[in-house]
Amino acid sequence: IQPFFGPGREAEVLFLGRKMGVKSQVMKKPSRVTKSITKTSQASGSQSSKARQEAGSTVVSINRAPVLTLWITVCMRQLGHKEELALTAAKAVTALCARAKGRSLGIIPSSPKRTKGSTPKKENDTVRIAGMNIPVAKASHGGLRATNRGEPMDPQQVQKYLTSSFKENLQATRSAMEVAARRRSSQVLRSDCLSIYEKFRPEWRGWGVKGELSLKAVKAA
């Protein structure tokens, strides 16, 4: 019998095999070619899946604001501040930067000029980060928090904001930022950590439009 393949021929092969006294189980065994194709297909599928996972863990689609918030949080922690103060100070820095960006784009109106004789509100306590003096105050249950209009901010709200923004990529992104922060001195983090952020921040695509954050670029910053 000459080798052949094609739809409808399996029954003929099975019939001839039975006629020649060959058990049907033998005819059902896959050929070497079939086994080879199956193995190749499985290996290819495994490699594709792995590549997608690697790509997903390396590049994060996200807005700039949560990236800056997480970066300042990491820098504050590297400086020895507690998580609650780090989160709230980071939110304060991000708000100031967003306000400045909005004004430059004409989205947010400029602050009204102070009248003569008026004095800015004096803040008793501040913490310095990113070249800014962020006002802080004690929370009702103790511990320092950055303030918003004189009231201590809620660190849990900031944490929820980061979690909802980064989702499953939060820990991987934070770990990458910690690598970059550990290479800097305390003086650099207090005065110039924004210039480090500018090396890896997502590309600007418009107000509120997500960009791509490369964790490889974060570690190398």
Short mmCIF file of N, CA and C in Angstrom, two decimals, residues 7-88:
data_model
loop_
_atom_site.label_atom_id
_atom_site.label_comp_id
_atom_site.label_asym_id
_atom_site.label_seq_id
_atom_site.Cartn_x
_atom_site.Cartn_y
_atom_site.Cartn_z
N PRO A 7 -8.60 13.48 3.63
CA PRO A 7 -9.88 13.21 4.28
C PRO A 7 -10.59 12.02 3.65
N GLY A 8 -11.18 11.17 4.49
CA GLY A 8 -11.94 10.04 4.01
C GLY A 8 -11.14 8.79 3.81
N ARG A 9 -9.78 8.86 3.94
CA ARG A 9 -8.96 7.69 3.66
C ARG A 9 -8.69 6.88 4.92
N GLU A 10 -9.00 7.43 6.12
CA GLU A 10 -8.71 6.70 7.34
C GLU A 10 -9.49 5.39 7.40
N ALA A 11 -10.76 5.42 6.97
CA ALA A 11 -11.60 4.21 7.00
C ALA A 11 -11.02 3.14 6.09
N GLU A 12 -10.50 3.57 4.93
CA GLU A 12 -9.93 2.63 3.98
C GLU A 12 -8.68 1.98 4.56
N VAL A 13 -7.86 2.79 5.21
CA VAL A 13 -6.64 2.24 5.82
C VAL A 13 -6.99 1.26 6.92
N LEU A 14 -8.01 1.60 7.74
CA LEU A 14 -8.44 0.73 8.83
C LEU A 14 -8.96 -0.59 8.29
N PHE A 15 -9.74 -0.51 7.18
CA PHE A 15 -10.28 -1.73 6.57
C PHE A 15 -9.17 -2.62 6.07
N LEU A 16 -8.21 -2.06 5.36
CA LEU A 16 -7.09 -2.84 4.84
C LEU A 16 -6.27 -3.43 5.97
N GLY A 17 -6.13 -2.66 7.06
CA GLY A 17 -5.35 -3.16 8.18
C GLY A 17 -6.01 -4.37 8.81
N ARG A 18 -7.33 -4.31 8.98
CA ARG A 18 -8.05 -5.45 9.55
C ARG A 18 -7.94 -6.67 8.64
N LYS A 19 -8.03 -6.41 7.34
CA LYS A 19 -7.96 -7.50 6.37
C LYS A 19 -6.62 -8.19 6.42
N MET A 20 -5.58 -7.43 6.75
CA MET A 20 -4.22 -7.98 6.82
C MET A 20 -3.92 -8.52 8.21
N GLY A 21 -4.90 -8.46 9.12
CA GLY A 21 -4.71 -9.02 10.44
C GLY A 21 -4.04 -8.09 11.41
N VAL A 22 -4.02 -6.77 11.11
CA VAL A 22 -3.41 -5.80 12.00
C VAL A 22 -4.49 -5.22 12.89
N LYS A 23 -4.23 -5.16 14.21
CA LYS A 23 -5.22 -4.64 15.15
C LYS A 23 -5.47 -3.15 14.92
N SER A 24 -6.72 -2.75 15.17
CA SER A 24 -7.08 -1.36 14.94
C SER A 24 -6.33 -0.42 15.86
N GLN A 25 -5.88 -0.91 17.04
CA GLN A 25 -5.15 -0.05 17.96
C GLN A 25 -3.84 0.42 17.36
N VAL A 26 -3.25 -0.42 16.54
CA VAL A 26 -1.99 -0.04 15.90
C VAL A 26 -2.22 1.11 14.96
N MET A 27 -3.34 1.10 14.24
CA MET A 27 -3.64 2.13 13.26
C MET A 27 -3.91 3.47 13.94
N LYS A 28 -4.30 3.47 15.23
CA LYS A 28 -4.63 4.70 15.93
C LYS A 28 -3.42 5.40 16.51
N LYS A 29 -2.28 4.72 16.57
CA LYS A 29 -1.09 5.36 17.13
C LYS A 29 -0.62 6.51 16.26
N PRO A 30 -0.30 7.67 16.85
CA PRO A 30 0.16 8.81 16.06
C PRO A 30 1.52 8.54 15.45
N SER A 31 1.73 9.08 14.26
CA SER A 31 3.00 8.89 13.58
C SER A 31 4.08 9.76 14.20
N ARG A 32 5.32 9.53 13.84
CA ARG A 32 6.43 10.35 14.34
C ARG A 32 6.26 11.80 13.92
N VAL A 33 5.75 11.98 12.69
CA VAL A 33 5.54 13.34 12.20
C VAL A 33 4.51 14.06 13.06
N THR A 34 3.42 13.36 13.40
CA THR A 34 2.37 13.96 14.22
C THR A 34 2.90 14.33 15.59
N LYS A 35 3.70 13.42 16.19
CA LYS A 35 4.29 13.70 17.50
C LYS A 35 5.20 14.92 17.44
N SER A 36 5.99 14.99 16.36
CA SER A 36 6.92 16.11 16.21
C SER A 36 6.18 17.43 16.10
N ILE A 37 5.09 17.46 15.32
CA ILE A 37 4.30 18.67 15.14
C ILE A 37 3.66 19.09 16.46
N THR A 38 3.16 18.10 17.20
CA THR A 38 2.51 18.38 18.49
C THR A 38 3.50 19.01 19.46
N LYS A 39 4.71 18.42 19.55
CA LYS A 39 5.72 18.95 20.45
C LYS A 39 6.14 20.36 20.07
N THR A 40 6.30 20.59 18.76
CA THR A 40 6.70 21.91 18.27
C THR A 40 5.63 22.94 18.58
N SER A 41 4.35 22.55 18.37
CA SER A 41 3.24 23.46 18.64
C SER A 41 3.16 23.82 20.12
N GLN A 42 3.35 22.81 20.99
CA GLN A 42 3.30 23.06 22.42
C GLN A 42 4.43 23.98 22.86
N ALA A 43 5.62 23.73 22.32
CA ALA A 43 6.78 24.56 22.67
C ALA A 43 6.59 25.99 22.21
N SER A 44 6.03 26.15 20.99
CA SER A 44 5.79 27.48 20.45
C SER A 44 4.77 28.23 21.29
N GLY A 45 3.70 27.52 21.68
CA GLY A 45 2.68 28.14 22.50
C GLY A 45 3.21 28.56 23.84
N SER A 46 4.08 27.71 24.42
CA SER A 46 4.68 28.03 25.73
C SER A 46 5.55 29.26 25.63
N GLN A 47 6.36 29.37 24.56
CA GLN A 47 7.24 30.52 24.38
C GLN A 47 6.43 31.80 24.18
N SER A 48 5.33 31.72 23.42
CA SER A 48 4.51 32.90 23.17
C SER A 48 3.90 33.41 24.46
N SER A 49 3.42 32.45 25.29
CA SER A 49 2.81 32.83 26.56
C SER A 49 3.82 33.51 27.46
N LYS A 50 5.03 32.96 27.51
CA LYS A 50 6.08 33.52 28.34
C LYS A 50 6.46 34.92 27.88
N ALA A 51 6.52 35.11 26.57
CA ALA A 51 6.87 36.42 26.02
C ALA A 51 5.82 37.45 26.38
N ARG A 52 4.55 37.07 26.35
CA ARG A 52 3.47 38.00 26.70
C ARG A 52 3.56 38.38 28.18
N GLN A 53 3.87 37.39 29.02
CA GLN A 53 4.00 37.66 30.45
C GLN A 53 5.16 38.60 30.72
N GLU A 54 6.28 38.37 30.02
CA GLU A 54 7.44 39.23 30.21
C GLU A 54 7.14 40.65 29.75
N ALA A 55 6.44 40.75 28.62
CA ALA A 55 6.11 42.09 28.12
C ALA A 55 5.14 42.79 29.05
N GLY A 56 4.18 42.04 29.60
CA GLY A 56 3.21 42.64 30.49
C GLY A 56 3.81 43.13 31.79
N SER A 57 4.86 42.46 32.27
CA SER A 57 5.47 42.85 33.54
C SER A 57 6.53 43.92 33.35
N THR A 58 6.90 44.21 32.10
CA THR A 58 7.96 45.18 31.84
C THR A 58 7.41 46.56 31.51
N VAL A 59 6.31 46.61 30.80
CA VAL A 59 5.74 47.89 30.37
C VAL A 59 4.33 48.03 30.95
N VAL A 60 4.10 49.14 31.63
CA VAL A 60 2.81 49.39 32.28
C VAL A 60 2.13 50.57 31.60
N SER A 61 0.88 50.40 31.22
CA SER A 61 0.10 51.49 30.64
C SER A 61 -0.56 52.26 31.77
N ILE A 62 -0.17 53.53 31.93
CA ILE A 62 -0.61 54.29 33.09
C ILE A 62 -0.41 55.78 32.88
N ASN A 63 -1.13 56.59 33.65
CA ASN A 63 -0.96 58.04 33.61
C ASN A 63 0.28 58.45 34.39
N ARG A 64 0.69 59.69 34.19
CA ARG A 64 1.88 60.17 34.89
C ARG A 64 1.66 60.37 36.39
N ALA A 65 0.48 60.85 36.78
CA ALA A 65 0.24 61.23 38.17
C ALA A 65 0.50 60.10 39.17
N PRO A 66 -0.06 58.90 38.97
CA PRO A 66 0.23 57.82 39.92
C PRO A 66 1.70 57.38 39.91
N VAL A 67 2.36 57.52 38.76
CA VAL A 67 3.79 57.19 38.69
C VAL A 67 4.59 58.12 39.58
N LEU A 68 4.29 59.41 39.50
CA LEU A 68 4.99 60.38 40.34
C LEU A 68 4.65 60.16 41.81
N THR A 69 3.40 59.87 42.11
CA THR A 69 3.00 59.62 43.50
C THR A 69 3.76 58.45 44.09
N LEU A 70 3.87 57.38 43.34
CA LEU A 70 4.60 56.20 43.85
C LEU A 70 6.09 56.50 43.98
N TRP A 71 6.65 57.23 43.04
CA TRP A 71 8.07 57.56 43.08
C TRP A 71 8.41 58.40 44.30
N ILE A 72 7.61 59.41 44.59
CA ILE A 72 7.86 60.25 45.77
C ILE A 72 7.69 59.43 47.05
N THR A 73 6.71 58.54 47.06
CA THR A 73 6.53 57.65 48.22
C THR A 73 7.78 56.83 48.48
N VAL A 74 8.33 56.26 47.42
CA VAL A 74 9.55 55.45 47.54
C VAL A 74 10.72 56.29 48.02
N CYS A 75 10.86 57.50 47.49
CA CYS A 75 11.95 58.39 47.91
C CYS A 75 11.81 58.78 49.38
N MET A 76 10.61 59.05 49.82
CA MET A 76 10.36 59.39 51.21
C MET A 76 10.72 58.22 52.13
N ARG A 77 10.36 57.04 51.73
CA ARG A 77 10.70 55.85 52.52
C ARG A 77 12.20 55.64 52.57
N GLN A 78 12.87 55.90 51.47
CA GLN A 78 14.33 55.78 51.42
C GLN A 78 14.98 56.78 52.37
N LEU A 79 14.34 57.91 52.59
CA LEU A 79 14.84 58.93 53.51
C LEU A 79 14.52 58.60 54.97
N GLY A 80 13.77 57.52 55.19
CA GLY A 80 13.50 57.08 56.54
C GLY A 80 12.16 57.48 57.11
N HIS A 81 11.30 58.10 56.30
CA HIS A 81 9.99 58.51 56.78
C HIS A 81 9.02 57.32 56.79
N LYS A 82 8.02 57.39 57.66
CA LYS A 82 7.03 56.33 57.75
C LYS A 82 6.12 56.35 56.52
N GLU A 83 5.49 55.19 56.29
CA GLU A 83 4.65 55.02 55.10
C GLU A 83 3.53 56.05 55.03
N GLU A 84 2.89 56.35 56.17
CA GLU A 84 1.76 57.29 56.17
C GLU A 84 2.19 58.68 55.72
N LEU A 85 3.32 59.14 56.21
CA LEU A 85 3.82 60.45 55.80
C LEU A 85 4.30 60.41 54.36
N ALA A 86 4.94 59.31 53.98
CA ALA A 86 5.44 59.17 52.61
C ALA A 86 4.30 59.25 51.59
N LEU A 87 3.22 58.53 51.85
CA LEU A 87 2.08 58.51 50.93
C LEU A 87 1.43 59.89 50.79
N THR A 88 1.21 60.54 51.92
CA THR A 88 0.52 61.83 51.88
C THR A 88 1.40 62.94 51.31
#
